[in-house]
Tab-separated table of C-alpha atoms in Angstrom:
chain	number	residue	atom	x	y	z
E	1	UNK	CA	-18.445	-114.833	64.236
E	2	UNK	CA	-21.557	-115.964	62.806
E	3	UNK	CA	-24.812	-114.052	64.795
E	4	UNK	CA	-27.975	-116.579	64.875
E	5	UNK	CA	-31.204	-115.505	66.806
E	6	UNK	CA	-31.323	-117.136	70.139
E	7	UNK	CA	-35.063	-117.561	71.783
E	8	UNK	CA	-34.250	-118.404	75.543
E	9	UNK	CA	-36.722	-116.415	76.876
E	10	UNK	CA	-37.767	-119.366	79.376
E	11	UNK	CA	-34.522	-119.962	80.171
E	12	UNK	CA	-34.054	-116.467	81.036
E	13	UNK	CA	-36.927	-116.696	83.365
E	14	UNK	CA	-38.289	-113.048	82.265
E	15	UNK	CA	-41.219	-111.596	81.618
E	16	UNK	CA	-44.480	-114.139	80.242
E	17	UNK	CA	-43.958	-116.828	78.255
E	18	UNK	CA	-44.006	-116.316	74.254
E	19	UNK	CA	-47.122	-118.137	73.959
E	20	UNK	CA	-49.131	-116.056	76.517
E	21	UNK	CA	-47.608	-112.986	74.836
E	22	UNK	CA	-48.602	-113.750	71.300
E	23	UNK	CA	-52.132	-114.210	73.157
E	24	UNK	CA	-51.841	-110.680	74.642
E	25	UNK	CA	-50.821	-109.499	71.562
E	26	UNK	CA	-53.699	-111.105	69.807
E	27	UNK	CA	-51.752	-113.717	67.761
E	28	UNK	CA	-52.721	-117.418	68.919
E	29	UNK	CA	-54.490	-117.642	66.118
E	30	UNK	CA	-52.104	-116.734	63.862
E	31	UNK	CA	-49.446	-118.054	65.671
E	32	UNK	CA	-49.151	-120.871	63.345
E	33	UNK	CA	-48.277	-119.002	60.552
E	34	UNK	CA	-45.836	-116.764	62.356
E	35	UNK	CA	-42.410	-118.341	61.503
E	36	UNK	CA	-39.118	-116.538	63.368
E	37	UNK	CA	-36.221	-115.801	61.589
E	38	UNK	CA	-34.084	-118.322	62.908
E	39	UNK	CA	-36.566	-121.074	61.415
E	40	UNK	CA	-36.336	-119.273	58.089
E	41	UNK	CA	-32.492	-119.468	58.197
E	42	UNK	CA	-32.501	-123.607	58.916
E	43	UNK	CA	-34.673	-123.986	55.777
E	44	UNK	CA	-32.256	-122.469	54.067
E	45	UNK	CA	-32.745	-118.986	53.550
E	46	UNK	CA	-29.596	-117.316	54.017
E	47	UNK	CA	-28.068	-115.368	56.378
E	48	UNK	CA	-26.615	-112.639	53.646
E	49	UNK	CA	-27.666	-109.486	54.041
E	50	UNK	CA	-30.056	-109.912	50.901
E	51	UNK	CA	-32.454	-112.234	52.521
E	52	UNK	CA	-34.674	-110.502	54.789
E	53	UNK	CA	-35.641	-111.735	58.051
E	54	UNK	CA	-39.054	-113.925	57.057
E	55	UNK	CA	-41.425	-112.628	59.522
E	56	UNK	CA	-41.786	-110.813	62.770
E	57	UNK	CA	-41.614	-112.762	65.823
E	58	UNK	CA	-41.131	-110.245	68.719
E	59	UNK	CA	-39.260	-112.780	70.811
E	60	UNK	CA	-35.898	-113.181	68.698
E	61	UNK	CA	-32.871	-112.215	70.046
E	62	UNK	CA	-29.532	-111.081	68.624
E	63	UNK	CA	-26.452	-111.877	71.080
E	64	UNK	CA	-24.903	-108.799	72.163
E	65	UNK	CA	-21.549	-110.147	73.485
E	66	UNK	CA	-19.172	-111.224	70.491
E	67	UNK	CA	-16.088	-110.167	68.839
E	68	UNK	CA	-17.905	-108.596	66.203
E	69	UNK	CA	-21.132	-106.237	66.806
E	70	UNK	CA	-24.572	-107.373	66.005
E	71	UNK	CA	-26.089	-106.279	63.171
E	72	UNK	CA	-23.241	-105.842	60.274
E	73	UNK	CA	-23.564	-109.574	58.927
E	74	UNK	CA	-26.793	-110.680	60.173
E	75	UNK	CA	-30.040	-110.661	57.510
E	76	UNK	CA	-31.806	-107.470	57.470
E	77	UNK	CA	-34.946	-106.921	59.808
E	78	UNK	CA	-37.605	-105.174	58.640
E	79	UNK	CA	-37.025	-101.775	59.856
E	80	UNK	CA	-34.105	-99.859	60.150
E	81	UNK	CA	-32.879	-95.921	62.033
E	82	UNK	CA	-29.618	-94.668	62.029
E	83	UNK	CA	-28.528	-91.861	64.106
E	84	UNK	CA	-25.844	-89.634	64.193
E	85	UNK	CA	-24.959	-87.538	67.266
E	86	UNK	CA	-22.408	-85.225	68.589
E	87	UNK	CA	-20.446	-85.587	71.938
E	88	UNK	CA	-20.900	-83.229	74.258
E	89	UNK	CA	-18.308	-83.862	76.895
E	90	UNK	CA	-14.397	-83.075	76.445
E	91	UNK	CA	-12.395	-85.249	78.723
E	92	UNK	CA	-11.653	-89.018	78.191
E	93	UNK	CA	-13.073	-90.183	81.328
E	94	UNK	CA	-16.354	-89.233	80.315
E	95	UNK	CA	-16.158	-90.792	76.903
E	96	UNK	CA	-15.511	-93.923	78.712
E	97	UNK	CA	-18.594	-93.589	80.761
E	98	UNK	CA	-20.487	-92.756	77.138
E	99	UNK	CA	-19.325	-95.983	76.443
E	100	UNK	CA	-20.125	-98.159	79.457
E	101	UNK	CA	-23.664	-96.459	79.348
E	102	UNK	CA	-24.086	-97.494	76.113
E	103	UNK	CA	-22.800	-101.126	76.673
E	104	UNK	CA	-25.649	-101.120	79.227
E	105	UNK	CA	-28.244	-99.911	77.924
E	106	UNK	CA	-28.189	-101.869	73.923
E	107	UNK	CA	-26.991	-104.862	76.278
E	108	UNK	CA	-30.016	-104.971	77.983
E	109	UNK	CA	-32.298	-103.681	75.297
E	110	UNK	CA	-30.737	-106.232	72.749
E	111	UNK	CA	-31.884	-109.043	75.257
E	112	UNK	CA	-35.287	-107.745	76.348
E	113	UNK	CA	-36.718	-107.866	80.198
E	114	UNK	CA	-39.174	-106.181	82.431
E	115	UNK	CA	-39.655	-102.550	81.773
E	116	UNK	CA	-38.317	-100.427	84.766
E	117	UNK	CA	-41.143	-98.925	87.139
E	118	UNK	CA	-40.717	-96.115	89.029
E	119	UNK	CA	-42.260	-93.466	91.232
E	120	UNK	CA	-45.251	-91.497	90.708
E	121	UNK	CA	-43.092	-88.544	92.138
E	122	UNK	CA	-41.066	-88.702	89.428
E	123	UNK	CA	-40.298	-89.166	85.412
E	124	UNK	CA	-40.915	-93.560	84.200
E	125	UNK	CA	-38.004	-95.021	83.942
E	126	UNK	CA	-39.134	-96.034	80.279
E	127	UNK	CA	-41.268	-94.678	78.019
E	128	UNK	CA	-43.723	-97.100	77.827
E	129	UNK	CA	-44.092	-97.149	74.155
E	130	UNK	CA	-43.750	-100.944	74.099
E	131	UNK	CA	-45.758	-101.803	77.042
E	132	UNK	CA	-44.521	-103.602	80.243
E	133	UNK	CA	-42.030	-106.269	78.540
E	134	UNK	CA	-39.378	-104.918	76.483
E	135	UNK	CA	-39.250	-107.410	74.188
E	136	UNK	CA	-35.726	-108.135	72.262
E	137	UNK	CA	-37.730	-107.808	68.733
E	138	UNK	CA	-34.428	-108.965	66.854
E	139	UNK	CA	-33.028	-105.771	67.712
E	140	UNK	CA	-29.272	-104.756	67.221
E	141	UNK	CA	-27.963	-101.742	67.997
E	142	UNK	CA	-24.131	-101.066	66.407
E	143	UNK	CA	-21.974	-98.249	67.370
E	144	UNK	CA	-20.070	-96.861	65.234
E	145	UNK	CA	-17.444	-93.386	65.892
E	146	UNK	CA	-16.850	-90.603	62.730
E	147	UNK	CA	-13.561	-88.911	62.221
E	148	UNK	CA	-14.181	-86.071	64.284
E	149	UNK	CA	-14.165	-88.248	67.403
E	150	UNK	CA	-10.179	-88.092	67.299
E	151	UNK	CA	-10.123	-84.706	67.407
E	152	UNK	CA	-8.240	-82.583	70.004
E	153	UNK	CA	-11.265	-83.086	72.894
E	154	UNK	CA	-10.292	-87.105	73.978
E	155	UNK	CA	-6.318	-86.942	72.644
E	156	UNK	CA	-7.241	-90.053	70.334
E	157	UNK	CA	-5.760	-88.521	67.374
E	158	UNK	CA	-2.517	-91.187	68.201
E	159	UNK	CA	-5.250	-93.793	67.632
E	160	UNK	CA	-7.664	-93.031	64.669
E	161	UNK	CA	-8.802	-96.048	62.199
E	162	UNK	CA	-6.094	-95.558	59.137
E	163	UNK	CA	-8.757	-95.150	56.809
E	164	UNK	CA	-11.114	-93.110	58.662
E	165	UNK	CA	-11.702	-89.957	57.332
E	166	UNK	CA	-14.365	-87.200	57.007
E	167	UNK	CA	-16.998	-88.048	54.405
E	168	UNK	CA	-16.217	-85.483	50.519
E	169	UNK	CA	-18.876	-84.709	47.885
E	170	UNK	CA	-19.088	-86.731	44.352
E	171	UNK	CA	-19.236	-85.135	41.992
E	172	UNK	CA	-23.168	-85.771	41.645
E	173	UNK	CA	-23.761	-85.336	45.766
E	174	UNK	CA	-25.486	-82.604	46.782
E	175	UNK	CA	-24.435	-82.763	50.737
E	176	UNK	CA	-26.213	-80.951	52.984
E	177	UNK	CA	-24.290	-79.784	56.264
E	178	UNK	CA	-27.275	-81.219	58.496
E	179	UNK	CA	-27.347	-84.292	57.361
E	180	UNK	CA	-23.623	-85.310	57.368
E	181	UNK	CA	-20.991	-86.468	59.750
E	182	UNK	CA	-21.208	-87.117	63.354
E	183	UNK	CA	-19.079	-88.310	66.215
E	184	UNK	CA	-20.857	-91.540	66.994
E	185	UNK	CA	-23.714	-93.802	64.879
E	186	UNK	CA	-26.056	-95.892	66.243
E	187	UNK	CA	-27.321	-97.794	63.488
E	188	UNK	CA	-30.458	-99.405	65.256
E	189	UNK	CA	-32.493	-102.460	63.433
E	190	UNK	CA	-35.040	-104.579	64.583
E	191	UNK	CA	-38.759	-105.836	63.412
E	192	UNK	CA	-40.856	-102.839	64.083
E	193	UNK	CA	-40.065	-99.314	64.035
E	194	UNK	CA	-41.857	-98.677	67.576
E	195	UNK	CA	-39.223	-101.211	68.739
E	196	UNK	CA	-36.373	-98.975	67.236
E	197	UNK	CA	-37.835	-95.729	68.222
E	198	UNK	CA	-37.973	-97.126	71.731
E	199	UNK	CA	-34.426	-98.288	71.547
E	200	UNK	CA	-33.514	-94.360	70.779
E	201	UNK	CA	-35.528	-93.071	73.187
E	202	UNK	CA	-34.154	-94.906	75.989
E	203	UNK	CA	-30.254	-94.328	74.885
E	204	UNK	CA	-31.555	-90.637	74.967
E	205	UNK	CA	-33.100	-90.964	78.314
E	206	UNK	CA	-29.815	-91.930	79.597
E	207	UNK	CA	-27.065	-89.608	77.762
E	208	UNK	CA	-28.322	-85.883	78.421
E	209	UNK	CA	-24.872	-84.936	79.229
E	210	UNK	CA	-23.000	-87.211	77.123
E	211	UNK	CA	-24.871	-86.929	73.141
E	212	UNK	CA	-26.933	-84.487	71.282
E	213	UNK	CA	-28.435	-86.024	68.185
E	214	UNK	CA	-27.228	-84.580	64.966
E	215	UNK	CA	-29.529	-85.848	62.181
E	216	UNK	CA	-31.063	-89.491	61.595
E	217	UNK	CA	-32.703	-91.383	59.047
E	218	UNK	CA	-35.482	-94.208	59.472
E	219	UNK	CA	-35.943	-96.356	56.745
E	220	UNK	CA	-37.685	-100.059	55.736
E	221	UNK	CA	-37.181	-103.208	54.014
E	222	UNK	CA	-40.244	-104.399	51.862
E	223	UNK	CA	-41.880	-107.537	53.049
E	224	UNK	CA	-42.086	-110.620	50.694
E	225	UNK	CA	-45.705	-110.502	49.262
E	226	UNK	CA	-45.057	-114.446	48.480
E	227	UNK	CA	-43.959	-117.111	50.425
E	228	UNK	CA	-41.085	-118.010	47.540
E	229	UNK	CA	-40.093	-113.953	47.769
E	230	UNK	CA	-37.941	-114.844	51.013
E	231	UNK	CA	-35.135	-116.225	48.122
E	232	UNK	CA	-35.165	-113.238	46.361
E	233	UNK	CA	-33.905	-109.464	46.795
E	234	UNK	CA	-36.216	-106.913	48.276
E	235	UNK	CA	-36.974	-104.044	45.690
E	236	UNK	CA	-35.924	-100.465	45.937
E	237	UNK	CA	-37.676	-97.656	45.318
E	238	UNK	CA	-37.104	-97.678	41.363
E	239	UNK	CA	-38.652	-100.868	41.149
E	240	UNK	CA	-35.434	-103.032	40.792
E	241	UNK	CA	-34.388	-105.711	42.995
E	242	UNK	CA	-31.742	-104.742	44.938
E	243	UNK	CA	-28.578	-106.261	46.854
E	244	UNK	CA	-28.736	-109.811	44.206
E	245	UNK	CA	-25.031	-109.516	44.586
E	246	UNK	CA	-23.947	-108.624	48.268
E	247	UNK	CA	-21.603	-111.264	49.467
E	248	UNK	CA	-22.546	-114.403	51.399
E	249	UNK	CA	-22.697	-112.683	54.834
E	250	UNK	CA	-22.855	-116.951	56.352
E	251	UNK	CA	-18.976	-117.391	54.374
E	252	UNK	CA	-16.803	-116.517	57.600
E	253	UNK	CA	-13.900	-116.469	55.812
E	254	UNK	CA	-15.636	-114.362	53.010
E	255	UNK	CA	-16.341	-112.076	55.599
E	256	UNK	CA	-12.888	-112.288	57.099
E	257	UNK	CA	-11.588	-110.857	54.088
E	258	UNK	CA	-14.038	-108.242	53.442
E	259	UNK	CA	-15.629	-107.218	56.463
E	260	UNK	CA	-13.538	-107.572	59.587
E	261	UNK	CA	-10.561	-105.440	60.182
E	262	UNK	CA	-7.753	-107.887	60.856
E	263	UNK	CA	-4.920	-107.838	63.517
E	264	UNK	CA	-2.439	-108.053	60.465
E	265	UNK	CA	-3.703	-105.258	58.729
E	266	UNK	CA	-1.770	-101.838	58.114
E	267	UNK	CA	-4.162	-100.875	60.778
E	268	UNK	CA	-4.470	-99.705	64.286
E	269	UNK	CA	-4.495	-103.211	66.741
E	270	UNK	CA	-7.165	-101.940	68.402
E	271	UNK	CA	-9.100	-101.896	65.679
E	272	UNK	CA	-9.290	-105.682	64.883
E	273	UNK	CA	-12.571	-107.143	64.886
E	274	UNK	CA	-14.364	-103.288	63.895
E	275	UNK	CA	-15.252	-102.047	60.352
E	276	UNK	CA	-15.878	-99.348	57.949
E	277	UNK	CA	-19.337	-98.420	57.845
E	278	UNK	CA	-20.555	-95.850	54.790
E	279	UNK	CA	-24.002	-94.519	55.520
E	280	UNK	CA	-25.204	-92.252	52.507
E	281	UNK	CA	-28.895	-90.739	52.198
E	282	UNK	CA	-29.802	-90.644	48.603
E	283	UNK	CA	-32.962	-89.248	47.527
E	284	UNK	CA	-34.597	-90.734	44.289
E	285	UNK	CA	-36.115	-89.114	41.747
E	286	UNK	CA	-39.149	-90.733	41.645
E	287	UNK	CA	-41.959	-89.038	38.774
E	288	UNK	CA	-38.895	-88.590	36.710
E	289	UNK	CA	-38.195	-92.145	36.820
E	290	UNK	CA	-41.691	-93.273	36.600
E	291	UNK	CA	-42.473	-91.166	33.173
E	292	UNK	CA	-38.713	-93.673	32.073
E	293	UNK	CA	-39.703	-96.059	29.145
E	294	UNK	CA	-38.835	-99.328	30.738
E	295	UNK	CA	-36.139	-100.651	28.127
E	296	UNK	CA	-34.023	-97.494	29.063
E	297	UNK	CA	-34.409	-98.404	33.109
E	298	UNK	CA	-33.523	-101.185	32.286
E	299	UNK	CA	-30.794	-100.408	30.398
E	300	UNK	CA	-29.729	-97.781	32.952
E	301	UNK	CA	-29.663	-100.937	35.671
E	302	UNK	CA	-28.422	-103.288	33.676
E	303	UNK	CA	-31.302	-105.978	34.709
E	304	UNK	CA	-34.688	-107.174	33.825
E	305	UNK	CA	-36.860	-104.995	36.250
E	306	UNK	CA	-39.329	-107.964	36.770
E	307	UNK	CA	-37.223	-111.000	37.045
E	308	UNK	CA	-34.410	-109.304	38.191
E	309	UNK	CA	-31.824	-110.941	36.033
E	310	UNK	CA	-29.195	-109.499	34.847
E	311	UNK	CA	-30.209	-108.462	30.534
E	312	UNK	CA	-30.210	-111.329	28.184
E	313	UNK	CA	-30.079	-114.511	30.984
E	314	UNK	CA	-32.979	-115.667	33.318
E	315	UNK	CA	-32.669	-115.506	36.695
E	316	UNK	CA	-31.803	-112.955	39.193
E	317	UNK	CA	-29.072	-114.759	40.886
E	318	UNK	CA	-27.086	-116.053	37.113
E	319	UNK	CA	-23.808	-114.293	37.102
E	320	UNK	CA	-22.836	-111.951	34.246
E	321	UNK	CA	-20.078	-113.116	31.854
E	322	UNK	CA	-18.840	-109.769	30.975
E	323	UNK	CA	-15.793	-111.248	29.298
E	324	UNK	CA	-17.915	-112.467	26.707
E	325	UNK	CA	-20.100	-109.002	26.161
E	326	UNK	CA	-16.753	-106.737	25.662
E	327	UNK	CA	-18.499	-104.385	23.882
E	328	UNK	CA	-22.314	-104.362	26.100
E	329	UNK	CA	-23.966	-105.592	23.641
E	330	UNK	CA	-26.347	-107.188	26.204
E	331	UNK	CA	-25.234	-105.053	29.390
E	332	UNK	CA	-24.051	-101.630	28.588
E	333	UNK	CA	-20.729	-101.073	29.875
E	334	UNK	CA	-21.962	-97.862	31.634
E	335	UNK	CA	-24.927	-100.014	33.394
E	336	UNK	CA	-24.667	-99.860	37.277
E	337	UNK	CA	-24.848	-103.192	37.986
E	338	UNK	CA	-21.288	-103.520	35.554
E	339	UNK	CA	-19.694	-100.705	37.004
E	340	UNK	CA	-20.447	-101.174	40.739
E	341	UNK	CA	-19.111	-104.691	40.101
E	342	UNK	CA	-16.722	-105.638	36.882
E	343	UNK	CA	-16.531	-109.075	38.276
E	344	UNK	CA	-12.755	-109.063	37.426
E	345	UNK	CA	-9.667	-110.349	39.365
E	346	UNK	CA	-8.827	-107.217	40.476
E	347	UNK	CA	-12.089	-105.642	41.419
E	348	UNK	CA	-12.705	-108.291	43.459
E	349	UNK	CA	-10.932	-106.314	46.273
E	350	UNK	CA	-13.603	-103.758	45.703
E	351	UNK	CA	-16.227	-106.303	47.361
E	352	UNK	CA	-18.353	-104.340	50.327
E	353	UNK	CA	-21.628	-106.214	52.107
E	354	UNK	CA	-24.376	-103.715	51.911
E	355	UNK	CA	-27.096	-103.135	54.530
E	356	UNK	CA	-29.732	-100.867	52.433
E	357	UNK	CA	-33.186	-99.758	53.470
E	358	UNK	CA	-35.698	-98.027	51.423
E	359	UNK	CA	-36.846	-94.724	52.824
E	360	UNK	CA	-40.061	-92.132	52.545
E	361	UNK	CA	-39.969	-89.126	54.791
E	362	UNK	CA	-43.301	-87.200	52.958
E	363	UNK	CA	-43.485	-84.146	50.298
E	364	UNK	CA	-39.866	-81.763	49.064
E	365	UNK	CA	-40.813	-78.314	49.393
E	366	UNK	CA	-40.672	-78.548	45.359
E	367	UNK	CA	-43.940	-80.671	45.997
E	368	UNK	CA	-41.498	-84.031	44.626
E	369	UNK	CA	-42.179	-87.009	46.932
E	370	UNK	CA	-39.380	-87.399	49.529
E	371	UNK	CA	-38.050	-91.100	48.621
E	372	UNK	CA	-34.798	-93.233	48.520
E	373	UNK	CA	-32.566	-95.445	49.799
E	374	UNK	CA	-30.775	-95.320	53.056
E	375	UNK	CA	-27.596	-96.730	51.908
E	376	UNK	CA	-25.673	-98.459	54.410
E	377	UNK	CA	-22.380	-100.956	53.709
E	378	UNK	CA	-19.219	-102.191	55.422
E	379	UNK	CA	-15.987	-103.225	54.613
E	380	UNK	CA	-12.389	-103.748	55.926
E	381	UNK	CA	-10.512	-101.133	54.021
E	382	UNK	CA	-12.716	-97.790	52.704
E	383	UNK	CA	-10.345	-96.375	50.112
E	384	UNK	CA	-10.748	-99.782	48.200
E	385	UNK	CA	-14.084	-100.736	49.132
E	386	UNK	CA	-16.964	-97.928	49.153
E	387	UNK	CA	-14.676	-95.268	47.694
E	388	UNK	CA	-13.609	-97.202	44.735
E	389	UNK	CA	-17.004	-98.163	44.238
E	390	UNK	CA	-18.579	-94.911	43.766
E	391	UNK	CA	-15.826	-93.431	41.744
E	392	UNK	CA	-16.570	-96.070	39.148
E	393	UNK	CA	-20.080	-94.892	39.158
E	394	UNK	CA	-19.441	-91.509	38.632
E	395	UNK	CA	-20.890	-89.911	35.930
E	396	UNK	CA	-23.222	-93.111	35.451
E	397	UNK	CA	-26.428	-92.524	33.890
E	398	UNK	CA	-28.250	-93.671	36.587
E	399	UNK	CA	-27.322	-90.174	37.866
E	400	UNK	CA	-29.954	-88.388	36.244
E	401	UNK	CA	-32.295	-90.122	38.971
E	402	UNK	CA	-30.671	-90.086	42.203
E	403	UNK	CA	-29.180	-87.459	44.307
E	404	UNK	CA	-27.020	-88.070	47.607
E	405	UNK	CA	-27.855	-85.971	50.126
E	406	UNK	CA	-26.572	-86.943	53.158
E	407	UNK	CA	-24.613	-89.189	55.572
E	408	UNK	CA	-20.601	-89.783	56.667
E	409	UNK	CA	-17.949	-92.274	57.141
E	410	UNK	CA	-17.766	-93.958	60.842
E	411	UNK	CA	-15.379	-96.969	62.547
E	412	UNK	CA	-18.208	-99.626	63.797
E	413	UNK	CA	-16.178	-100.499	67.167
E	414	UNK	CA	-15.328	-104.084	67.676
E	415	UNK	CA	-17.848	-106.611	69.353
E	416	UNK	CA	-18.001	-106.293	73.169
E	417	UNK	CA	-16.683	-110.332	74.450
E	418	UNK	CA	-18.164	-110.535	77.150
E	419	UNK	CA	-19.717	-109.079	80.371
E	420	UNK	CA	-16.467	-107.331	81.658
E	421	UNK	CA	-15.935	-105.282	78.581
E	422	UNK	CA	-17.354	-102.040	77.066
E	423	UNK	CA	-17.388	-100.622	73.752
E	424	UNK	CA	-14.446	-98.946	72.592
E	425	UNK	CA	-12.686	-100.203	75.401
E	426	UNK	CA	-9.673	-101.556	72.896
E	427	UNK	CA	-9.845	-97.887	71.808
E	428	UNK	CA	-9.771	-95.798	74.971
E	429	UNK	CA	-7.203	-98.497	76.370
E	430	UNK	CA	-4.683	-97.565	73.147
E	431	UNK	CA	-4.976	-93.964	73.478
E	432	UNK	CA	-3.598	-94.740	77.523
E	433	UNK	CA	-0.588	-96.258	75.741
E	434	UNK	CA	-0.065	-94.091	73.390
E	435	UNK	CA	-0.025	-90.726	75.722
E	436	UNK	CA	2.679	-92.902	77.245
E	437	UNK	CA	4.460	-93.485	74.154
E	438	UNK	CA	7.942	-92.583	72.114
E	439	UNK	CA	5.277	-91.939	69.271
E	440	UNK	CA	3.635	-89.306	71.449
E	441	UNK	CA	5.451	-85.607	70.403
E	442	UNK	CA	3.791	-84.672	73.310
E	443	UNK	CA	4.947	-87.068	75.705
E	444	UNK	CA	8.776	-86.483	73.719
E	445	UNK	CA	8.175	-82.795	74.385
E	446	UNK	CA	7.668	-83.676	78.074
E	447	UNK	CA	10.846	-86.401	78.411
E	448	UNK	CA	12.933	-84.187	76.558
């Protein structure tokens, strides 16, 4: 499925209309130059995950019902959170009403509205933080379960992704316990942070029984400082423009192949139409990096750090030939742009689509400034996406400069079709079957 924003506000008949709200939010007058990121994608920015949604417009919408979730192909907004929680309840009927609250609540927060009132006698019903309308803000919220979710608690052990597993330390992590793992993700993403934090809050509000968070990480996407910078990749924190080669997220059957769990897969069925999500937390090095002479960052990446093209060509998006540089003459062979990608036959079943925000959370108590990148990608199969990925780049120079520090492996659930369905209803309905089944040693235990 390809996700496009959707502004039927009017249509929808709630809240004022998006001219009187850019008034109340002071932007008539620069309501001309505020262009929404649906406009950006029909002049022909593109949808991958590279391009960054052009500007803020608080009125557009991602669609919630699909077969896929929102927010694994679309173009990055501006701001992103993920959060990892643990479960708190132990029987399968109250995972299911996790999951129909959380159908609710992203369902109505992904579409925007009126913001409950309530009593004076009693807590809000919202937290006010964005005012009376909740507006959509291109939000998506996608849900995503770890490996410990199929643990004894739920009896979905019968059911767990094939690939899913609990996140191991590289060799050059340096994982730390309370900021790993999780039973479910919510990967939240919209124009503003106040829009995400408002998103959390509210799922909060709603689950005291049902979550506790585990750890999270906020994070950003820099805005184009050009009008011509929508066409090119944002920049990490190292300077270097980053995500040039992520696959065309628009390419359906790209993405079919890549992306999407299919039905024919050595896979569970109920897991056609979810993913693999990777999230890793990877502090950078910063000073070091900044004292670097530029011909060895370069040299390190593998690209010019201004242009962004890969070493000895001219633009960012020309395509390495690395047949013809055997020996890296011009790109090292140990370069991470040649390593995460060889560009050969059989790498190409390496391919992930990554989702990466930059990150600064303030001062190490080493008095080293707290940056990175909040590493996010997807893919169909883990062992040959993500996983092979990263063993390549072991041992990579690039090394010296970053340091993983956190994050986990998680199944993003398939898309929620319509209105009758919940999230990891496909799931909870296979692990029914299977406590029926001949595959079931404890069901055989009990026949027998």
């Amino acid at each position: 499925m390809t996700e496009k924003s959707v502004d039927n506000t009017k249509q929808s008949g709630m809240g004022p209309s998006l001219d009187r709200r850019r008034l109340l939010l002071g932007l008539g007058a620069a309501g001309g130059a505020i262009v929404s990121a649906s406009t950006a994608r029909a002049d022909g920015c593109p949808m991958a995950a590279a391009g960054v949604a052009a500007l803020a417009a608080i009125d557009d919408r991602q669609p919630f019902h699909g077969n896929h979730q929102a927010g694994i192909i679309s173009s990055r907004p501006p701001a992103g959170l993920v959060v990892a929680f643990d479960v708190l309840v132990r029987k399968r009927s109250d995972l299911q009403r996790l999951m129909r609250t959380l159908t609710d609540r992203i369902a109505f927060l992904m579409e925007g509205g009126a913001a409950p009132v309530g009593e004076l006698d009693f807590p809000p019903p919202d937290s006010g933080l964005l005012g009376p309308v909740v507006s959509p803000d291109n939000l998506t919220i996608t849900v995503a379960v770890g490996a410990s979710l199929f643990d004894g608690r739920f009896g979905l052990a019968g059911v767990k992704p094939a690939r899913l597993t609990t996140m191991h330390q590289f060799p050059n992590d340096a994982l730390e316990a309370n900021r790993c793992h999780g039973d479910l993700l919510l990967q939240i993403c919209s124009n503003t942070a106040e829009t995400n934090i408002h998103a959390l809050r509210d799922v909060v509000k709603h689950t005291p029984d049902l979550l506790m968070m585990r750890w999270q990480q906020d994070g950003f996407v820099p805005a184009p400082r050009e009008p011509d910078e929508r066409k090119e990749s944002p920049r990490n924190m190292l300077g270097f423009k980053d995500g040039t080669a992520n696959p065309d997220s628009s390419d359906a059957a790209l993405m079919d192949r890549i992306v999407w769990v299919r039905q024919d897969a050595n896979e569970q069925g109920w897991a056609a139409g979810g993913t693999y999500q990777v999230v890793r937390v990877i502090r950078n090095f910063v000073e070091r990096w900044d004292r670097t002479r530029l011909v060895e960052q370069q040299t390190i990446i593998g690209r010019d750090k201004y242009s962004g093209a890969p070493l000895a060509m001219k633009a960012e998006r020309d395509v390495p030939q690395y047949a013809e540089d055997p020996k890296g003459d011009k790109i090292p062979l140990d370069a991470h742009i040649r390593l995460a990608n060889p560009r050969t036959a059989a790498t190409d079943a390496n391919l992930i689509l990554r989702r990466p925000f930059n990150f600064s959370r303030g001062v190490t108590k080493a008095g080293q400034l707290d940056m990175g990148l909040l590493f996010i990608c997807f893919q169909a199969d883990l062992d040959a996406g993500f996983i092979a990925v990263q063993n390549r780049l072991n041992g990579e120079p690039l090394e010296e400069y970053i340091k993983p520090v956190g994050g986990g492996y998680f199944f993003a659930l398939p898309g929620v079709p319509d209105q009758h369905s919940y999230l990891g209803q496909s799931m909870l309905e296979a692990a029914g079957r299977f406590d029926q089944s001949e595959e079931n040693p404890l069901a055989t235990k009990k026949g027998a």
